[in-house]
Coordinates of C-alpha atoms in Angstrom, one line a residue:
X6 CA 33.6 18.3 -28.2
X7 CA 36.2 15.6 -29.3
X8 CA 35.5 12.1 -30.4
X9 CA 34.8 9.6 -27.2
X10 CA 37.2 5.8 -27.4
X11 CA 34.2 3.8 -26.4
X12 CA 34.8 0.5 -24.9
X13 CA 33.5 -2.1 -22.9
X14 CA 33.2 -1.7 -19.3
X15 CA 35.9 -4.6 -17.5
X16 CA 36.6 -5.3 -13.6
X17 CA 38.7 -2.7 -11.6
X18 CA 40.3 -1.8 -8.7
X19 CA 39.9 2.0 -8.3
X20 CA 40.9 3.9 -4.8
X21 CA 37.9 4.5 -3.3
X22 CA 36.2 7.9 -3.6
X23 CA 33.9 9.9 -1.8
X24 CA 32.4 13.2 -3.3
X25 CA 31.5 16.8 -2.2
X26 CA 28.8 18.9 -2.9
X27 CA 28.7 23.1 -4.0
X28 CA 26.1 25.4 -4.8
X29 CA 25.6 28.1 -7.6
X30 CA 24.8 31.1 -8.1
X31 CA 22.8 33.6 -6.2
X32 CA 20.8 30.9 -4.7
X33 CA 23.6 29.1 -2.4
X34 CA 27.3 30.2 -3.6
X35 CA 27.7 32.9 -5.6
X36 CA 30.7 35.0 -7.8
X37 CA 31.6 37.5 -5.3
X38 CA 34.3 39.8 -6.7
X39 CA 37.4 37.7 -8.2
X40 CA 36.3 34.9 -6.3
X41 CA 33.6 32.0 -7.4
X42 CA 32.1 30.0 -4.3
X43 CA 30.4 26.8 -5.7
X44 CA 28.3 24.2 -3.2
X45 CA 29.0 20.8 -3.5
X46 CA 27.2 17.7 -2.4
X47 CA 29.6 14.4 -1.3
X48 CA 31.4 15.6 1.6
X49 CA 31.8 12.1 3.8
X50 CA 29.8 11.7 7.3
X51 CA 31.5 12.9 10.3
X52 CA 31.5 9.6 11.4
X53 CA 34.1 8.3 8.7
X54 CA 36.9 10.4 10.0
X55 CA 39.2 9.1 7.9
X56 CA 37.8 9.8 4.4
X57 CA 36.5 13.1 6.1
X58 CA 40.1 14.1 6.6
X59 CA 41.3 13.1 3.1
X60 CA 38.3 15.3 1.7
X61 CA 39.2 18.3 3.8
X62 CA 42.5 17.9 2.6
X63 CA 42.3 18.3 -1.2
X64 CA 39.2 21.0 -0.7
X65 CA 42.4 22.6 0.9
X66 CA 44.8 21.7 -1.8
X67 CA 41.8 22.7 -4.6
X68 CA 41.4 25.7 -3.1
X69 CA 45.5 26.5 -3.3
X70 CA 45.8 25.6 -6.4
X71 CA 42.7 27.8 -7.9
X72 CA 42.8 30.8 -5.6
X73 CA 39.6 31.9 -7.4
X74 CA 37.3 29.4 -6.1
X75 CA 36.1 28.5 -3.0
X76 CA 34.2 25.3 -1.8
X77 CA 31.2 24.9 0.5
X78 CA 30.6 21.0 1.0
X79 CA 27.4 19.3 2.2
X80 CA 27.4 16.1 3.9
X81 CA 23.3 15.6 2.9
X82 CA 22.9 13.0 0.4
X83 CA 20.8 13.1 -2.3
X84 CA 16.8 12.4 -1.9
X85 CA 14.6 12.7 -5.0
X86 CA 11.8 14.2 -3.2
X87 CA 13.2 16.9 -1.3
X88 CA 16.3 17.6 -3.9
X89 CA 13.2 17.8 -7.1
X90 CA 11.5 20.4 -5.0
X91 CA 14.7 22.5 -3.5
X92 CA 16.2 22.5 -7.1
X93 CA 12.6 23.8 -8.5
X94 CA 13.0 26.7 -5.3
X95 CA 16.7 27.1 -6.5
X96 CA 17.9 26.2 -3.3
X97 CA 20.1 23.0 -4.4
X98 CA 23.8 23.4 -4.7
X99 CA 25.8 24.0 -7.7
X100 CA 27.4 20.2 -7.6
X101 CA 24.8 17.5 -7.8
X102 CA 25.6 13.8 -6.8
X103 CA 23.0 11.7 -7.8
X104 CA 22.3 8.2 -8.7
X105 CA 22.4 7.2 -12.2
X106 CA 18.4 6.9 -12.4
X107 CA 17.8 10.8 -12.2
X108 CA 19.6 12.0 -15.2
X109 CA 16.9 11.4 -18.0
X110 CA 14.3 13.3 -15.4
X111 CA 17.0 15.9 -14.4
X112 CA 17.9 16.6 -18.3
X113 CA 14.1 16.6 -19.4
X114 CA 13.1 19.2 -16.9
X115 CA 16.1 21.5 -17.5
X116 CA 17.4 21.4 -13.8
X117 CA 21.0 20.4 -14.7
X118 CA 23.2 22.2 -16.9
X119 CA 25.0 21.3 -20.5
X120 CA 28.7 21.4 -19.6
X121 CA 29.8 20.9 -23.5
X122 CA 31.8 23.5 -23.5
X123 CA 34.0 22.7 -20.0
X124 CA 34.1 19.2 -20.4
X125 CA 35.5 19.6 -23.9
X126 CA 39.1 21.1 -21.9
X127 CA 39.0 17.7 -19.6
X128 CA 42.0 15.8 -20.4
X129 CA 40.4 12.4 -19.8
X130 CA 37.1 13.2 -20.8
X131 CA 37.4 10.6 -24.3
X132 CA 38.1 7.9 -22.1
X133 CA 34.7 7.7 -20.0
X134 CA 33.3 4.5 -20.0
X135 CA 30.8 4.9 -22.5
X136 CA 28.1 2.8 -21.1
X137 CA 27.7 4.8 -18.6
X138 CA 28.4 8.4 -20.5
X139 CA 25.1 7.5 -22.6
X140 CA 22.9 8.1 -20.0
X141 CA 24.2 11.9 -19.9
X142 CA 24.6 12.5 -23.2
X143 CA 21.3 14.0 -25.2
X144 CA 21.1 16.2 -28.5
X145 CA 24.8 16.6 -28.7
X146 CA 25.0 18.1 -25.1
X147 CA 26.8 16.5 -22.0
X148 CA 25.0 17.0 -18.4
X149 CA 27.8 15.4 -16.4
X150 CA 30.5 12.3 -15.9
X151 CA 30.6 9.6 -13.5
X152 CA 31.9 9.8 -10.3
X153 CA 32.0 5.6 -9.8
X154 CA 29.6 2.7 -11.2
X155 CA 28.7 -0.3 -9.8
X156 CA 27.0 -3.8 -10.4
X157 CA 25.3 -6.3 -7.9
X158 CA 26.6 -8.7 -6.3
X159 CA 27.0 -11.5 -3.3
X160 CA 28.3 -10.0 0.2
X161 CA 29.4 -12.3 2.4
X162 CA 30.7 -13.7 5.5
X163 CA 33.3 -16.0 5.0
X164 CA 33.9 -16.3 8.7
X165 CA 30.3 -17.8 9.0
X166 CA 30.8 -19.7 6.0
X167 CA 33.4 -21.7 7.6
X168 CA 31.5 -22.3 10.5
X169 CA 28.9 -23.6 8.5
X170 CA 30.9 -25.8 6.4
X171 CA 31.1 -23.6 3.3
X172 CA 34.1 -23.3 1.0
X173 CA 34.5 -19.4 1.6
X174 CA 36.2 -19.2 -1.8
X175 CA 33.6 -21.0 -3.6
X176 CA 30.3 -18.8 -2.7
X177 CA 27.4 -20.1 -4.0
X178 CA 26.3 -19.0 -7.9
X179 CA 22.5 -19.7 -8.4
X180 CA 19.8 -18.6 -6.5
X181 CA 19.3 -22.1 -5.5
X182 CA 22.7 -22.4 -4.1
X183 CA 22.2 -19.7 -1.9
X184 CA 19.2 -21.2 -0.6
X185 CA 20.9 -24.0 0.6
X186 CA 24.2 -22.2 1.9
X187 CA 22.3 -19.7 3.6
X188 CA 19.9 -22.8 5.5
X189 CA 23.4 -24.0 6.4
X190 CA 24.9 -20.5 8.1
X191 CA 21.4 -20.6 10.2
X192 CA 21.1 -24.4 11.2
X193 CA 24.6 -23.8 12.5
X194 CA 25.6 -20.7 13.9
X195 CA 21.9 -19.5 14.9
X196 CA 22.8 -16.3 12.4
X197 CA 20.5 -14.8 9.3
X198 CA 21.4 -17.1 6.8
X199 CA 20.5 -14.1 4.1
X200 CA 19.8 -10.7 4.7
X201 CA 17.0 -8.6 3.3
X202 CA 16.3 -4.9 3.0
X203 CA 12.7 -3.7 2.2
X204 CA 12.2 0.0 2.9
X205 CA 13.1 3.3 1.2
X206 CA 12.3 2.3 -2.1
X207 CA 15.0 -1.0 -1.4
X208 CA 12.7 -3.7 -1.8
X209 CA 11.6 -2.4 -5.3
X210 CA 15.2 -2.0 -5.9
X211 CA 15.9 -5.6 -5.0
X212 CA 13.1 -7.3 -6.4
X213 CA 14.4 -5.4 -9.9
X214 CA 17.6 -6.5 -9.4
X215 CA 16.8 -10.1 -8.8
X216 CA 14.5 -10.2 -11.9
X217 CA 16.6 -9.5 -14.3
X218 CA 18.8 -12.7 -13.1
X219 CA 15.6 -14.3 -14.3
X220 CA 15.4 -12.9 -17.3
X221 CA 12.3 -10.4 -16.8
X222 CA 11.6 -6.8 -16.4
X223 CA 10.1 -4.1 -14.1
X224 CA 8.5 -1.8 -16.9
X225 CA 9.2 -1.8 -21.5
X226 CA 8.4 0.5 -23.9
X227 CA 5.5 0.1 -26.5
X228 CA 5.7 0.6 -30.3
X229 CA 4.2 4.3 -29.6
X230 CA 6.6 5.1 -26.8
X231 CA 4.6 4.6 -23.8
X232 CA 5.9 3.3 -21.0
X233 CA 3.8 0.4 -19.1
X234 CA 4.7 -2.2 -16.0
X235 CA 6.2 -5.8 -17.6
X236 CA 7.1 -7.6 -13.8
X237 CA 3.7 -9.3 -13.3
X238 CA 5.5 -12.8 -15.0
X239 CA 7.2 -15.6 -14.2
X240 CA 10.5 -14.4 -13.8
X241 CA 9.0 -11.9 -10.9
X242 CA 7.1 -14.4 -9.5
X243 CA 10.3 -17.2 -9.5
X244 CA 11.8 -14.2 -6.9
X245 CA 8.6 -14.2 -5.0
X246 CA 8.5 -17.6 -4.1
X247 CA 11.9 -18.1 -3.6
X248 CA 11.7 -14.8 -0.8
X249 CA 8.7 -17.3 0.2
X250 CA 10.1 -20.3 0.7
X251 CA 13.9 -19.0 2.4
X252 CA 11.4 -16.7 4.6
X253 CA 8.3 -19.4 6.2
X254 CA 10.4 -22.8 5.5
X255 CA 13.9 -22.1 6.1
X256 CA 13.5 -19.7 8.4
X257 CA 16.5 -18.4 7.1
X258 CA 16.0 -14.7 6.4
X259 CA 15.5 -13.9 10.1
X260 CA 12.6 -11.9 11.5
X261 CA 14.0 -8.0 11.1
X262 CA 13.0 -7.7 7.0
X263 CA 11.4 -4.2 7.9
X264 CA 15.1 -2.6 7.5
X265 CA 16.9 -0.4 5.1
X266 CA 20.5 -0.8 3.4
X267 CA 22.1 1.0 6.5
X268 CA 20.0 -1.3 8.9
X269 CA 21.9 -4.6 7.2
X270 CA 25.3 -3.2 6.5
X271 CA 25.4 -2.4 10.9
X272 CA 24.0 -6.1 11.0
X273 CA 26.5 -7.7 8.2
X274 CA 29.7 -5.5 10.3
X275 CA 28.6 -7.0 13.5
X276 CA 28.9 -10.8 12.1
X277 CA 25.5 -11.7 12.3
X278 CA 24.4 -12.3 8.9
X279 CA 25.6 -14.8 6.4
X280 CA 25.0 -13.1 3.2
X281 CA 23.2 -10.3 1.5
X282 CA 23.1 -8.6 -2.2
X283 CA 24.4 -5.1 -2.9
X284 CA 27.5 -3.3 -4.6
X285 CA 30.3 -5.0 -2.7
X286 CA 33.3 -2.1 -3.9
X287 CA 30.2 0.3 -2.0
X288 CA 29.8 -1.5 0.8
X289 CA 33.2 -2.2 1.8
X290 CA 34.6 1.1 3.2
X291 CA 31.7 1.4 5.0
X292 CA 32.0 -2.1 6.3
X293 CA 36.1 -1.4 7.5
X294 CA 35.6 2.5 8.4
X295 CA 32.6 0.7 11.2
X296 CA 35.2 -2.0 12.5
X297 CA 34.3 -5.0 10.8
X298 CA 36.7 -7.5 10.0
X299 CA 38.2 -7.5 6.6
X300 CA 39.2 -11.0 6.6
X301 CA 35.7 -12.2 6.9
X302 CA 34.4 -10.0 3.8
X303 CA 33.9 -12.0 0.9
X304 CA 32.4 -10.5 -2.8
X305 CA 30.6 -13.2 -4.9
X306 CA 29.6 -13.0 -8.3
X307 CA 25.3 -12.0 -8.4
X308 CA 23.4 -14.7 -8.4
X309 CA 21.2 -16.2 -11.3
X310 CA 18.5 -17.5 -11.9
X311 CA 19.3 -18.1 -15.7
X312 CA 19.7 -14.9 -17.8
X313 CA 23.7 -14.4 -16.7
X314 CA 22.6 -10.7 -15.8
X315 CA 23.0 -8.2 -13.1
X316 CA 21.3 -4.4 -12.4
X317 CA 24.6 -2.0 -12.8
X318 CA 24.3 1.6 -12.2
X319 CA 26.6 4.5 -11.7
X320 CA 27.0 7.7 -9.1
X321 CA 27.0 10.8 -11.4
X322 CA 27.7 14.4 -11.3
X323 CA 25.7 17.1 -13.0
X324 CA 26.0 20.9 -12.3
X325 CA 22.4 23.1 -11.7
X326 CA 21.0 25.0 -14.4
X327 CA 20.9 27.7 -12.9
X328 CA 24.8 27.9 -11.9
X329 CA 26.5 31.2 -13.9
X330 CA 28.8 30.8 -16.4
X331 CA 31.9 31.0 -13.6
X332 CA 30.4 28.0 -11.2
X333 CA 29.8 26.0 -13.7
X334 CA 33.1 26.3 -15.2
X335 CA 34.5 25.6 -11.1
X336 CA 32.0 23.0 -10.5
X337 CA 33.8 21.0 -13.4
X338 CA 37.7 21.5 -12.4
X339 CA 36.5 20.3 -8.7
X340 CA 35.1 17.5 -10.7
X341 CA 37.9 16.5 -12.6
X342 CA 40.2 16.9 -9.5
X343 CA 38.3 15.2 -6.9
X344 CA 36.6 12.3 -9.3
X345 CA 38.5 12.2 -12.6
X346 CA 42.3 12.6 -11.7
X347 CA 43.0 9.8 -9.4
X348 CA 41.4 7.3 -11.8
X349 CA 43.5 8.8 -14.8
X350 CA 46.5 10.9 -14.3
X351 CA 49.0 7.9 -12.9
X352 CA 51.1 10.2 -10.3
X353 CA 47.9 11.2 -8.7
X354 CA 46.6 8.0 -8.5
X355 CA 49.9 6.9 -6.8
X356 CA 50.1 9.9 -4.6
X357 CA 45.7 9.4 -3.6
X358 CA 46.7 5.8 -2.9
X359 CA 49.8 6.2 -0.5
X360 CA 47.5 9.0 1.3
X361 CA 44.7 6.3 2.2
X362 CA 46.3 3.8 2.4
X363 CA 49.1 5.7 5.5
X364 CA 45.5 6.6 6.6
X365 CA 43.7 3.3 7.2
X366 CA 41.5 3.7 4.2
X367 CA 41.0 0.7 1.9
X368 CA 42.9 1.2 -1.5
X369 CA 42.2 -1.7 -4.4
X370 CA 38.7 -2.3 -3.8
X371 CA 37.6 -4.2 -6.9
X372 CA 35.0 -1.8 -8.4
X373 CA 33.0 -1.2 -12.0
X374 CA 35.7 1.6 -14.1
X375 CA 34.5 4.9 -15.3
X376 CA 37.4 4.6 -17.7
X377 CA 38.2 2.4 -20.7
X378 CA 40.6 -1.0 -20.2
X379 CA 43.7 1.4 -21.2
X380 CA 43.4 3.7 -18.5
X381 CA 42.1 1.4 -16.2
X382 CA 45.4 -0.8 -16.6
X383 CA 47.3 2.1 -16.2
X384 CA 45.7 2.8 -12.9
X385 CA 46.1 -0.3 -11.4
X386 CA 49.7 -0.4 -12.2
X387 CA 50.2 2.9 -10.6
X388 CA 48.7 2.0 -7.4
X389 CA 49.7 -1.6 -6.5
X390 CA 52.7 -0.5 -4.1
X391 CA 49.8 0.8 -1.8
X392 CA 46.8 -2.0 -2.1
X393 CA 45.8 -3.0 1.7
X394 CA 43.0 -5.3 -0.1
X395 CA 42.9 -8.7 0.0
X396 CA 41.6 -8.4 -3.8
X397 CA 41.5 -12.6 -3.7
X398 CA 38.9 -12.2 -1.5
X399 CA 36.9 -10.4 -4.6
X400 CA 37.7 -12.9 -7.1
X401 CA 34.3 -14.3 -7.9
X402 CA 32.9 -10.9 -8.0
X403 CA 35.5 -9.7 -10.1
X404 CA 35.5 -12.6 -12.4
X405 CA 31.7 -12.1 -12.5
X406 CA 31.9 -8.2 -14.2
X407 CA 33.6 -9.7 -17.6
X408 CA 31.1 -12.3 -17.8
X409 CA 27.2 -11.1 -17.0
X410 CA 25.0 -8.8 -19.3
X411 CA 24.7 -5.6 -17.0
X412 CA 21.1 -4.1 -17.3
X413 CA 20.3 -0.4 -16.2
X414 CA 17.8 0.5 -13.8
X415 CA 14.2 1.8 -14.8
X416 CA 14.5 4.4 -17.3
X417 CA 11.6 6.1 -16.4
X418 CA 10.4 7.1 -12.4
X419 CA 12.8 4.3 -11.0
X420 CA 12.5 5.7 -7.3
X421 CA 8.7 6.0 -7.6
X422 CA 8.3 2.6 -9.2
X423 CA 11.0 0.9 -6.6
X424 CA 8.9 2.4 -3.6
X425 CA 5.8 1.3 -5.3
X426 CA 7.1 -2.4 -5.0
X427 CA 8.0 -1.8 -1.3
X428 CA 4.9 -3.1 -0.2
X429 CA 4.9 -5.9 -2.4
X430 CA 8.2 -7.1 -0.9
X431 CA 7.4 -6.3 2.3
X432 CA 4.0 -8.5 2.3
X433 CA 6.1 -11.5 1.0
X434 CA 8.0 -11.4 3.8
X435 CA 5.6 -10.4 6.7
X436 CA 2.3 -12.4 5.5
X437 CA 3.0 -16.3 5.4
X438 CA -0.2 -16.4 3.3
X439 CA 0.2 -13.7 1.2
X440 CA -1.1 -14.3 -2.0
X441 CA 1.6 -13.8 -5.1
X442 CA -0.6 -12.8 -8.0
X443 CA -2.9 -10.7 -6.4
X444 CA 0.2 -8.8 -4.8
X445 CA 1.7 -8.6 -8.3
X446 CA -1.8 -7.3 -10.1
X447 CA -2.3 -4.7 -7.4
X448 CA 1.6 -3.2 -8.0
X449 CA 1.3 -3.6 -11.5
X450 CA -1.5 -0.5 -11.2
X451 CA 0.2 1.3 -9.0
X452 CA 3.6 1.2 -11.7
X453 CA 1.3 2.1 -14.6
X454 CA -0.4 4.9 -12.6
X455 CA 3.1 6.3 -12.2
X456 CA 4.5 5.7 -15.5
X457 CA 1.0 7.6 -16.7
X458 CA 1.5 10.6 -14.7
X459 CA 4.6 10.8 -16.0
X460 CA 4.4 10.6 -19.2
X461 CA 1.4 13.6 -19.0

């Protein structure tokens, strides 16, 4: 393996990407003869025809250009239920796409596969970000690269801002702040003020998020190595009764707080919400390929509540353990073409770039890099002929990524916990009289339940 640069992760602006999936070995592709067929997860919903075309496209130009492989892509995302169970039947592709919170599980349990040896013959492969390569690295072995990382921040409307009386290039900073900009946006348009998302496992991933701009923690690590909840605190219970107080005496969250991330990004496209927290590089293709407008997206730094911090994460590849020696070794040149060379290799990036853009699809999107500063500047150079961003429009966001601490997700059973704390959020916002510290006890057993079963 040869010696990694590591740097510090800086703001981007990376052509968006969307991934494929493949299978292995006997169980869903298979070496048949001369020729390796892999399964891939990442292939885009129909319903995005645009980045569906682009993906057909270089499966097409893959396939050319390595006769000996051929490419079965899934447009099923990954669920850590029913992917934890098909992976233990060996019915999972070869190509997993997964959210940065799986690898430790994935790695401990031997489902995913040590691709020393092929990652070793990846050109770029020194230049990962490291901050994010350190949650695939174990014992000397690597179980898989980034595909794209992210960090939370403010989404917003700076359409409704206006109306309101906002600055739309000034978005509000503190938690505060968005309190009183988001009471504006509903006293004056008769629009949700701030959007919420509390099912499948999203409120738990909120309230996580939101605690660590206070400071606190959703579980720590004892002195022996056990793993217990730490959120039942102040800096938890400063995000409860702010939910509180923008939810019974603003009335500025709206009544629909029984949604999922899906739910508010249809909501957010239409107009009719103010502002929201999520990845904004994630959420804007999704946001232009559904019509909305891009001169009313705005991205604003996340905001705090006085730690200067904010939850990052990453989309990562890994290949199944139980892929032979020949999908494994496919499984990583699709990964280098599809999610490695147009973020590295200049004239890709270029070419990747014209392609979107001549289709309609957003190129510059301000984004977290997989790759060190070098590269990264190297990139952007390449593709600024074909940027159809407004980038200004990210400025606070962007300015926001060289600035805050970024703090990983749960270590340990992060979906679990995060859809233990559902019903916490979801209480806060449905019960006007729920009560905050009994709430918090009751979820704090639930979390140490989990992180006991796990750790048996």
């Amino acid at each position: 393996m040869k010696n990694r640069t590591r740097s510090a992760i800086a703001a981007i602006v990376a052509v968006p990407l969307v991934l494929g999936t493949a299978s292995c070995s006997q169980d869903a592709g298979g070496d048949d003869g001369d020729i390796t067929t892999i399964e891939i997860m990442g292939k885009p919903a129909a319903t995005n025809t645009a980045a569906l075309e682009l993906f057909e496209k270089q499966v097409a130009e893959f396939e050319d250009l390595n006769p000996d492989i051929r490419i079965e892509a899934s447009d099923v995302p990954w669920d850590a239920k029913t992917f934890v169970t098909r992976l233990a039947g060996g019915s999972a592709p070869t190509l997993l796409r997964v959210p940065l919170t799986e690898p430790p599980s994935l790695i401990e349990r031997g489902q995913v596969a040590d691709l020393s040896a092929e990652l070793a013959d990846v050109e770029s492969f020194d230049a990962l970000n490291p901050r994010v390569m350190e949650f695939l690295e174990e014992d000397g072995a690597v179980y898989g690269i980034p595909e794209k990382s992210y960090a939370f921040g403010l989404v917003y409307n700076r359409t409704l801002f206006e109306q309101a009386g906002l600055d739309p290039d000034a978005p509000p900073t503190t938690w505060d702040e968005v309190r009183e900009a988001a009471k504006a946006i509903t006293e004056k348009t008769g629009k949700v003020g701030f959007g919420e998302i509390t099912t499948n496992n999203s409120g738990g991933w909120h309230l996580t998020g939101y605690t660590y701009t206070y400071g606190g923690s959703v579980i720590e690590q004892g002195s022996d190595g056990t793993w217990t909840a730490s959120f039942n605190d102040e800096p938890t219970k400063d995000v409860l009764e702010w939910w509180k107080q923008m939810r019974w005496e603003d009335d500025s969250l709206g009544d629909n707080v029984l949604g999922k991330q899906e739910d508010l990004v249809a909501e957010f496209t239409a107009g009719n919400v103010g502002m929201w927290i999520s990845a904004p590089p994630d959420v804007y293709p999704n946001y232009i390929a559904s019509g909305g407008d891009p001169e009313a997206f705005g991205a604003g730094a996340m905001p705090q509540g006085g730690a200067d911090a904010t939850l990052a994460g990453a989309t990562v590849l890994m290949v199944n353990a139980k892929a032979t020696d020949a999908e494994r070794a496919a499984a990583v040149k699709w990964m280098d073409y599809r999610a490695l060379r147009p973020n590295y290799d200049t004239e890709v990036a270029a070419e990747t770039a014209k392609a979107s853009a001549a289709d309609g699809l957003p190129v510059g999107v301000p984004v977290l890099p997989i790759f060190d500063d070098k590269t990264y500047a190297s990139y952007t150079d390449a593709i600024s002929e074909y940027v159809n961003v407004d980038v200004d429009h990210f400025a606070s966001y962007v300015d926001s990524l060289g600035s805050l601490e970024y703090v990983a997700e749960p270590p340990v059973a992060s979906q679990e916990i995060y859809a233990a704390l559902d019903p916490l959020v979801q209480a806060i916002l449905t019960d006007e009289s729920a009560d905050i510290d009994s709430l918090l006890d009751d979820a704090e057993t639930r979390v140490n339940a989990i992180l006991a079963q796990n750790a048996s």
